[in-house]
Coordinates of C-alpha atoms in Angstrom, one line a residue:
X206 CA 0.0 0.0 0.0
X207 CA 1.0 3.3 -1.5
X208 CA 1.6 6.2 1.3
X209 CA -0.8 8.8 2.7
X210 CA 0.6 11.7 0.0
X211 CA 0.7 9.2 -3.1
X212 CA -2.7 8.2 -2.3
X213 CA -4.5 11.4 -1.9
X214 CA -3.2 12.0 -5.5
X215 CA -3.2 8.8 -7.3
X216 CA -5.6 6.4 -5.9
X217 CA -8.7 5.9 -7.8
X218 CA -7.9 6.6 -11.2
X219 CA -6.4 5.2 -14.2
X220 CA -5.6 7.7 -16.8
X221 CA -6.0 5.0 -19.5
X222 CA -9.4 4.6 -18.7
X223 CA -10.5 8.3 -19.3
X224 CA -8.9 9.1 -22.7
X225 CA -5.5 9.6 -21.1
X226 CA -6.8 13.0 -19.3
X227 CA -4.2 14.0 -16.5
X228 CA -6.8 15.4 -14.4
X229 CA -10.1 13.5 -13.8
X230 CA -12.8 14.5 -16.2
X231 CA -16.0 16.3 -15.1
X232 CA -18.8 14.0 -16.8
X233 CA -20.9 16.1 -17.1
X234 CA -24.2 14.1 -17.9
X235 CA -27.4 13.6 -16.5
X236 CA -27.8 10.1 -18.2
X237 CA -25.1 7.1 -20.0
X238 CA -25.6 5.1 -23.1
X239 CA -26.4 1.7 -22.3
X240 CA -25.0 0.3 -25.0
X241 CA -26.7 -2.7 -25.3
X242 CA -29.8 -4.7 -23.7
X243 CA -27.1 -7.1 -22.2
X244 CA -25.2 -4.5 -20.9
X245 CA -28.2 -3.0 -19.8
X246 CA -29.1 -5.8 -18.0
X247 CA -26.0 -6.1 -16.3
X248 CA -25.5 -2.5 -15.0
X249 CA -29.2 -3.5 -13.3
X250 CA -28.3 -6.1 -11.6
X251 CA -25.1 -4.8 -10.3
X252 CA -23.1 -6.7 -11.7
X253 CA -21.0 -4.0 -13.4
X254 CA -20.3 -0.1 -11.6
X255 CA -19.9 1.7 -14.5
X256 CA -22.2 5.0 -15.7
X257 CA -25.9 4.3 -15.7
X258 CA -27.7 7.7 -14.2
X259 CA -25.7 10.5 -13.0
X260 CA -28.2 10.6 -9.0
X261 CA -26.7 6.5 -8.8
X262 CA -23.4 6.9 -9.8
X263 CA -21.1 9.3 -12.2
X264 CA -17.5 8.3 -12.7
X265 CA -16.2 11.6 -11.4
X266 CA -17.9 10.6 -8.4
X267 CA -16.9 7.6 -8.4
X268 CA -12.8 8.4 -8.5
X269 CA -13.8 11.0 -5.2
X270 CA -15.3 7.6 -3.5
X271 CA -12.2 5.2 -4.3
X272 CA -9.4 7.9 -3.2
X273 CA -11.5 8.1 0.2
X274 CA -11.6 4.5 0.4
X275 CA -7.7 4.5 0.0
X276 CA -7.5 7.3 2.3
X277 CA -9.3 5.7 5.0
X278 CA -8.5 2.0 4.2
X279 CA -12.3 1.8 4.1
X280 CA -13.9 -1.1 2.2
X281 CA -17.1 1.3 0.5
X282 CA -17.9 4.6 0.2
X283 CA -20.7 6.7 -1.2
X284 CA -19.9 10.6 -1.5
X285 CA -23.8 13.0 -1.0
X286 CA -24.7 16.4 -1.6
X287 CA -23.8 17.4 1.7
X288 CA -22.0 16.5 5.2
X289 CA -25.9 16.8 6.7
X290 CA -26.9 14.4 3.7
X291 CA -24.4 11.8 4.6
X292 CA -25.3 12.1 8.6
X293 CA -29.1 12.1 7.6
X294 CA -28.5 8.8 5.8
X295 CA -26.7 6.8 7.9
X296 CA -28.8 7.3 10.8
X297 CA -31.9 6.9 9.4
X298 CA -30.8 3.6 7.2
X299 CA -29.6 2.4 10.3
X300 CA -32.7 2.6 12.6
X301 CA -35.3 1.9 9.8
X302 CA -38.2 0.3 11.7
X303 CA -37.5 1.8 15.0
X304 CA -34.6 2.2 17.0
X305 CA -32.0 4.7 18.8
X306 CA -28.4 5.8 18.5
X307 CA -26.1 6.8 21.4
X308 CA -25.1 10.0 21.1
X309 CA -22.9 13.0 22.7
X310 CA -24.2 16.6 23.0
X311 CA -20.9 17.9 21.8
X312 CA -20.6 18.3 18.0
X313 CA -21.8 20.9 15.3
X314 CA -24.9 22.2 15.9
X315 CA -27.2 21.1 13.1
X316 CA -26.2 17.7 14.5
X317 CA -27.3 18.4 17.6
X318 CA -30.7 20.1 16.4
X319 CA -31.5 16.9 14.0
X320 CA -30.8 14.2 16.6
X321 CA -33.1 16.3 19.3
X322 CA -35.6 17.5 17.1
X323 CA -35.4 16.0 13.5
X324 CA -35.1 12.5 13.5
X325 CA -37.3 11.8 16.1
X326 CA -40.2 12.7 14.0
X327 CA -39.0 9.4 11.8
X328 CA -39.4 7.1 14.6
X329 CA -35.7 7.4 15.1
X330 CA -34.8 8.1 18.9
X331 CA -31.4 9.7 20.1
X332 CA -30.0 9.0 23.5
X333 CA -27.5 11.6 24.6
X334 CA -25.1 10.5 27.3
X335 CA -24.5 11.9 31.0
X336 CA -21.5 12.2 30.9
X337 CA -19.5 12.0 27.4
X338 CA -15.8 11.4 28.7
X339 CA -16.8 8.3 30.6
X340 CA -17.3 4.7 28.6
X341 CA -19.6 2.9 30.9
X342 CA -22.2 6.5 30.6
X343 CA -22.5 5.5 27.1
X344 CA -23.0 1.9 27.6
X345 CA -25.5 2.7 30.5
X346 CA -28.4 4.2 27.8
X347 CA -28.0 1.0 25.0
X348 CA -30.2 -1.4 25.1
X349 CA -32.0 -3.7 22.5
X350 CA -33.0 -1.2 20.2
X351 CA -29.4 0.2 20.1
X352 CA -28.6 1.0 16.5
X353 CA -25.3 2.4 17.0
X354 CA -23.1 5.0 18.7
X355 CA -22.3 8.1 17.0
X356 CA -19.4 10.9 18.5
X357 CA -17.0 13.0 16.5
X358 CA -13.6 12.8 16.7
X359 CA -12.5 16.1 17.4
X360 CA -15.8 18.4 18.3
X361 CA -16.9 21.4 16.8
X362 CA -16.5 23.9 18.4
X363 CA -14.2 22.4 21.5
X364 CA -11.8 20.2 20.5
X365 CA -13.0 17.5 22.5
X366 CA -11.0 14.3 22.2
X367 CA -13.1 10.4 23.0
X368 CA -11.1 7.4 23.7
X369 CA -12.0 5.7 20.6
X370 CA -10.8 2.1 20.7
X371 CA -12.7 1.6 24.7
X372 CA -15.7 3.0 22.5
X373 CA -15.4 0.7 19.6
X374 CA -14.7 -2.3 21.8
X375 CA -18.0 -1.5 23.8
X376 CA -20.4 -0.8 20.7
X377 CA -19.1 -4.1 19.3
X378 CA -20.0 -5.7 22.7
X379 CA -23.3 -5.3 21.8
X380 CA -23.1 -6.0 18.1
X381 CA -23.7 -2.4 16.7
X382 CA -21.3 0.2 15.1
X383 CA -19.5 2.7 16.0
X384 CA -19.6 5.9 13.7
X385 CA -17.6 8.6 14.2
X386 CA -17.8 12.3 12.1
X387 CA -14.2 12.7 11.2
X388 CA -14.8 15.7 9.4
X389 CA -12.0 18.2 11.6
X390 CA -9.6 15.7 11.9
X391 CA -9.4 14.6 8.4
X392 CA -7.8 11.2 7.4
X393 CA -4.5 12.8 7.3
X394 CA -4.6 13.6 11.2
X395 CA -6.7 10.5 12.1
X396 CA -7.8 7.3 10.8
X397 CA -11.2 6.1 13.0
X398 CA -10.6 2.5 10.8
X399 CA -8.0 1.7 12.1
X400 CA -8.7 2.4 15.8
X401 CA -11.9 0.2 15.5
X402 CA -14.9 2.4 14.0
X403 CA -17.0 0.8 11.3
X404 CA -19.0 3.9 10.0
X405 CA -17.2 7.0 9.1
X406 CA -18.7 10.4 7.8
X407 CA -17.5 13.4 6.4
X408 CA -18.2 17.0 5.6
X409 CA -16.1 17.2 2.3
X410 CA -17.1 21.1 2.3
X411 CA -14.2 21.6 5.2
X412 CA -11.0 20.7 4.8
X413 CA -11.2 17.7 2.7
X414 CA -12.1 20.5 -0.2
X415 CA -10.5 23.1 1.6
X416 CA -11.3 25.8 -0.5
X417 CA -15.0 26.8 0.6
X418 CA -16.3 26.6 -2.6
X419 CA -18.2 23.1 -2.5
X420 CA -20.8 21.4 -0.2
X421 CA -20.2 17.8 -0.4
X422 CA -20.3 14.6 2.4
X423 CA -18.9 11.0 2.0
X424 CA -19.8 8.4 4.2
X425 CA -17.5 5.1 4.3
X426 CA -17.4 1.6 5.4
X427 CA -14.8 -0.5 7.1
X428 CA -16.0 -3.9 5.8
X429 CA -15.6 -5.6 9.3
X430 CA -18.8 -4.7 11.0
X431 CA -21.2 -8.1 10.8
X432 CA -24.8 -6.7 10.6
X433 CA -27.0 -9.4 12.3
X434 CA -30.2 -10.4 11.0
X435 CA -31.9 -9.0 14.3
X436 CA -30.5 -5.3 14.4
X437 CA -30.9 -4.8 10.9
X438 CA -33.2 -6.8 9.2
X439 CA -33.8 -4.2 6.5
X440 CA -30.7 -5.1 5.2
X441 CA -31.8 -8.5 4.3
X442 CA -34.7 -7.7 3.3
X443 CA -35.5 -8.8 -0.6
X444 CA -36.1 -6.4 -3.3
X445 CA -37.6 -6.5 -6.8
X446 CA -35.3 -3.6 -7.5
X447 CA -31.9 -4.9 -6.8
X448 CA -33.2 -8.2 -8.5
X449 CA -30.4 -10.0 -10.4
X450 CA -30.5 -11.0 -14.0
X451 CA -33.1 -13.5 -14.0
X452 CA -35.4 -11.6 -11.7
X453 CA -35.1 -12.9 -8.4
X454 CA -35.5 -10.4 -5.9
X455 CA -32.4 -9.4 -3.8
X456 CA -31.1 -7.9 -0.4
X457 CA -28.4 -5.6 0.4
X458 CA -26.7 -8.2 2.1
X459 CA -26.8 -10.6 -1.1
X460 CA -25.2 -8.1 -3.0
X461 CA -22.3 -7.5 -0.7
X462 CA -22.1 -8.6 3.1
X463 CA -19.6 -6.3 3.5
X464 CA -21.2 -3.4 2.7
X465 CA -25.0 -3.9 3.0
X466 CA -25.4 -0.1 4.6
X467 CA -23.9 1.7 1.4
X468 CA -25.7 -0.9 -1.0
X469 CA -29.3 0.0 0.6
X470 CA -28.2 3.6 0.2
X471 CA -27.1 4.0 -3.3
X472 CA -30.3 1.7 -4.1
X473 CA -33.3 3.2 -2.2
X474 CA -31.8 6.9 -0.6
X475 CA -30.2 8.0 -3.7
X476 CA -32.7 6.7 -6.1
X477 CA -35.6 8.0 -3.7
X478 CA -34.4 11.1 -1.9
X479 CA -31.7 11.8 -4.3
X480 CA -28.9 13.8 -2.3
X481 CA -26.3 13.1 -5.5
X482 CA -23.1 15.0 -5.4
X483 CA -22.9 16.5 -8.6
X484 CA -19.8 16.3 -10.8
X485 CA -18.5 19.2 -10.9
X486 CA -18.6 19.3 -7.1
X487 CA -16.9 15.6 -7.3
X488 CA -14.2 17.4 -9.0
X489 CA -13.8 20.2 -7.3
X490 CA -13.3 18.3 -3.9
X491 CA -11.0 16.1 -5.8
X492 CA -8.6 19.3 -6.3
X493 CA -8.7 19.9 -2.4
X494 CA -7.8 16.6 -1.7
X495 CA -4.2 17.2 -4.1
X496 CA -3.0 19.6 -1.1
X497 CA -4.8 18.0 2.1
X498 CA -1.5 17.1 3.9
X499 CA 0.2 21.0 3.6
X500 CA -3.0 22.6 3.9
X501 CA -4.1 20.7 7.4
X502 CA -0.4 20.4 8.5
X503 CA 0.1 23.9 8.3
X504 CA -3.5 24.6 10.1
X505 CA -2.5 22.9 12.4
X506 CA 1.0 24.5 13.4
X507 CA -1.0 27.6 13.4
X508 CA -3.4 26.6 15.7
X509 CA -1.2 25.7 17.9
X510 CA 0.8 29.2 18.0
X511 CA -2.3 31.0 18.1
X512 CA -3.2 29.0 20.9
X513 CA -0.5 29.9 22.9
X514 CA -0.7 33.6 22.0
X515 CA -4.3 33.7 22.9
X516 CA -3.2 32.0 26.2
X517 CA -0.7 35.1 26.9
X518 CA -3.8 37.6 26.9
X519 CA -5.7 38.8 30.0
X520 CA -9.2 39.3 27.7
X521 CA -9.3 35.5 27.1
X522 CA -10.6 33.6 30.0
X523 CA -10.1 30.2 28.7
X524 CA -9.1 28.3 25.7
X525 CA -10.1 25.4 24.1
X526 CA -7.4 23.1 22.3
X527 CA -6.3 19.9 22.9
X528 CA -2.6 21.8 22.8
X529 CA -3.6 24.0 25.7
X530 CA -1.5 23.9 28.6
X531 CA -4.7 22.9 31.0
X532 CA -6.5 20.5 28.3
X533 CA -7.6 17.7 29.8
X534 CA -7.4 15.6 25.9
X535 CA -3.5 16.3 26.1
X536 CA -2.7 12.4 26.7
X537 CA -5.5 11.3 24.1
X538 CA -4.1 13.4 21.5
X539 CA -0.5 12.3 21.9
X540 CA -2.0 8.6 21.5
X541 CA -4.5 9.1 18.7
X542 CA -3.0 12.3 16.9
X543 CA 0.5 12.1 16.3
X544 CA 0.6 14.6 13.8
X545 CA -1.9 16.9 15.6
X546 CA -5.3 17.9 16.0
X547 CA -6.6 20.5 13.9
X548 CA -7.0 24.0 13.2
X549 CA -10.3 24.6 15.5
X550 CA -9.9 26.5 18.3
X551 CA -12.1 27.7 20.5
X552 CA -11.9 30.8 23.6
X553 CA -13.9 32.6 26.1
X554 CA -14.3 36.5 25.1
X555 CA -14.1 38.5 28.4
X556 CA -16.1 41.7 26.6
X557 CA -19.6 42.7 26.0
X558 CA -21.8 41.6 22.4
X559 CA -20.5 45.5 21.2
X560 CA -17.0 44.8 22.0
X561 CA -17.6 41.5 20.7
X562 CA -18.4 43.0 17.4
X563 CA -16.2 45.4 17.4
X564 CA -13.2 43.0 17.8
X565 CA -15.0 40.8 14.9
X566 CA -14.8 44.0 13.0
X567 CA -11.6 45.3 13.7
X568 CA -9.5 42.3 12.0
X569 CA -8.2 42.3 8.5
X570 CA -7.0 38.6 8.4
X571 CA -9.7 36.7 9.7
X572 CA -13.3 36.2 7.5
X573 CA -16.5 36.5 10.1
X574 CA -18.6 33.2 8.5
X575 CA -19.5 29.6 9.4
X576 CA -17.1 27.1 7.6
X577 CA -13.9 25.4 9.1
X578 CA -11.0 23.9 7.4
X579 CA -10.4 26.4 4.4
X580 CA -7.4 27.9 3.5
X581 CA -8.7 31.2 5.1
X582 CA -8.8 32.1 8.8
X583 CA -11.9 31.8 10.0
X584 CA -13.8 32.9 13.1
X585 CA -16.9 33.1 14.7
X586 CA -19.4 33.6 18.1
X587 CA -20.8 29.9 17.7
X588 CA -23.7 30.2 20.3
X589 CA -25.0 33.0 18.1
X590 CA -24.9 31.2 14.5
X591 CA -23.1 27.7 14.3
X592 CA -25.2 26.4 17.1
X593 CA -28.2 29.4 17.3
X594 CA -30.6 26.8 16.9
X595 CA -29.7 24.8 20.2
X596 CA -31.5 26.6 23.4
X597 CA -29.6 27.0 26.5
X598 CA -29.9 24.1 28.2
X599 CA -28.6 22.4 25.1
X600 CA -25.4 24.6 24.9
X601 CA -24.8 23.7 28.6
X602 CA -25.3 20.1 28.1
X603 CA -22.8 20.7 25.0
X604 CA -20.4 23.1 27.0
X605 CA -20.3 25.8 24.8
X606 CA -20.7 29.3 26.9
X607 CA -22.6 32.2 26.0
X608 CA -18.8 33.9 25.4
X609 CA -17.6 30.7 22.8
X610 CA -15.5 32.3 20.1
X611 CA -14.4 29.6 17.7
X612 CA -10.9 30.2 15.2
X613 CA -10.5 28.1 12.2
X614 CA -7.3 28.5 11.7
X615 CA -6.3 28.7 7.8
X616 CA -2.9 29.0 5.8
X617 CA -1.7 32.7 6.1
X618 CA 1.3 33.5 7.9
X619 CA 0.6 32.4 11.7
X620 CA 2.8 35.7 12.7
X621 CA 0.3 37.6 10.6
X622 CA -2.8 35.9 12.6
X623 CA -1.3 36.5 15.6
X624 CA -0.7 40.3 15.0
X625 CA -4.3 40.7 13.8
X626 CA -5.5 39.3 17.1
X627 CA -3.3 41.4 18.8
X628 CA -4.0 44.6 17.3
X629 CA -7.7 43.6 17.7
X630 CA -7.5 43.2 21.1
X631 CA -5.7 46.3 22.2
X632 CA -8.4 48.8 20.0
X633 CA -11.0 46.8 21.5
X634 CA -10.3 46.8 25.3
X635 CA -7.7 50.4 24.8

């Protein structure tokens, strides 16, 4: 296996297969010739992947879906319209019929709202845990209509940090998967595979694209996870529409044991809800993934300079990094980030809403808007926008205080960054 940096440029594509074209085409198509009635029949039954309709499959999409496999060492992968599209998916496939996830409070906040408020209305039930940083809290709320457990692997907007192998051991206890929203790590800072999760999600639009230009998701699976029979019985469930050549109705699980989540995805959520990533956005987010090593290495030095500058200044009550001096994650990060852990920060603002905006207004190298992981600087008052729609006692329950500024940290010079936030500070509280 090919490293991390020759993967994230070469894996998935075969220049020889596209007319020779350096860079992966945009096919730009609604629909594909089928050829003939007996290929026709075989790109119905599965039995080739190859272009059919652009809201099933499109072979820009496709390359996007096998360098994120590579990436992840994943086994599947279906790439969506949206991070929200891919989280919206993979929770309602998986408690189809009835059933609940385990979940945290802390993570971005239309996650939060659509656990507490959305998917309940589907018959889909979220437990949140007492107390997120202890294992046995999260085994205390599953019982036999357990679905999965769901966390993220660094939070937005906190940095928290989860043990994730106790957490994969316990879900598996109990025969259902872990899934885990890798979107701030990245697979260059962390690889959820390969510490035991079986489900992994992103947001492409952060710093997998990089570039805030494209909404896009991916969801992934390992290949190890066993889906019984019991828990998921929609996955063996026989279709007319998945029927093989000679009519005889199929399940997702005939079609690939492996992979029977992504399979009933791509055959009944894409092809009913539709959610397809287009093209263009395939290949946009394809161009992202070229520079994800610098681009997150680099946000990640910075982050941790700014860290420490904002740690130096008397109108910062608190800051939130696992780099901090007084983070309690510093031990899981040096076992499950190596490299690092991202370019979100978060910090307590000691002024008032004017000052606030005032400071907000005052800097020159940092953009006032929503996204993380692009190659600008980023920051933002998340109880007010990323996470307005959460009322108080969910903010509490999800740590993030009334006076929450959250920093994406982006690719300028971090002396720059540091000097904006400086001069900021002194016009601000002269």
């Amino acid at each position: 296996m090919a490293d991390f940096d020759t993967l994230r440029i070469r894996a998935g594509y075969n220049s020889a297969e596209h007319n020779y074209a350096v860079n992966v085409p945009i096919y730009q198509t609604a629909s594909f010739d089928l050829g003939s009635i007996h290929r026709a029949q075989s790109l119905w039954a599965l039995e080739v992947v190859e272009g059919l309709y652009t809201r099933i499959g499109n072979p820009t999409v496709t390359v996007l879906e096998d360098r994120l496999i590579a990436l992840n060492g994943a086994y599947s992968a279906l790439a969506l319209a949206s991070g929200m599209a891919a989280i919206s998916y993979t929770i309602l496939a998986l408690t189809e019929g009835g059933g609940n996830i385990i979940a945290t409070h802390s993570m971005y906040g239309g996650s939060e709202d659509s656990f507490s408020h959305f998917f309940p209305k589907f018959g889909t039930q979220i437990k949140f845990v007492k107390d997120r940083f202890d294992v046995s809290s999260f085994e205390a709320e599953i019982d036999e209509k357990t679905r999965g457990i769901y966390i993220e692997t660094i939070s937005n907007p906190n940095a928290e940090i989860y043990d994730i192998e106790a957490l994969a051991k316990l879900a598996h206890k109990y025969d259902i998967p872990l899934i885990v929203d890798n979107t701030v790590a990245t697979p260059y800072l962390f690889n959820p595979i390969e510490h035991g999760s079986d489900i992994v999600i992103y947001s492409a639009t952060k710093a997998i694209g990089g570039h805030g230009n494209t909404i896009a998701g991916v969801l992934l699976e390992s290949g190890k996870f066993k889906y019984s029979k019991e828990k998921f019985p929609q996955f063996y469930e026989k279709s007319y529409k998945i029927k093989d050549r000679n009519g005889n109705m199929r399940s997702a699980f005939d079609i690939d044991e492996k992979s029977p989540l992504i399979i009933h995805l791509r055959a009944f959520y894409l092809e009913f809800i539709g959610a397809a990533l287009s093209p263009f956005d395939a290949f946009l987010i394809l161009q992202g993934l070229d520079t994800i090593s610098e681009r997150v290495e680099k946000q990640t030095r910075n982050a941790e300079k700014i860290v420490k500058f904002l740690e130096s200044r008397k109108e910062v009550l608190w800051v939130k990094h696992p780099s901090a001096k007084d983070s309690p994650f510093r031990d899981l990060a040096k076992r499950y980030f190596p490299k690092g852990t991202g370019g979100i920060i978060s910090f307590g603002f000691s002024g008032t809403d004017e000052q606030l905006d005032a400071f907000f207004k005052h800097l020159k190298y940092f953009s006032y808007h929503v996204n993380i992981g692009d190659v600008r600087s980023l920051i933002v008052n998340s109880p007010k926008t990323t996470h307005a729609e959460l009322d108080a006692e969910h903010l509490k329950n999800a740590g993030i205080e009334e006076n929450t500024v959250r920093i994406s940290a982006g690719l300028e010079s971090a002396d720059d960054l540091i000097a904006d936030l400086e001069e900021a500070f002194e016009y601000v509280f002269k």
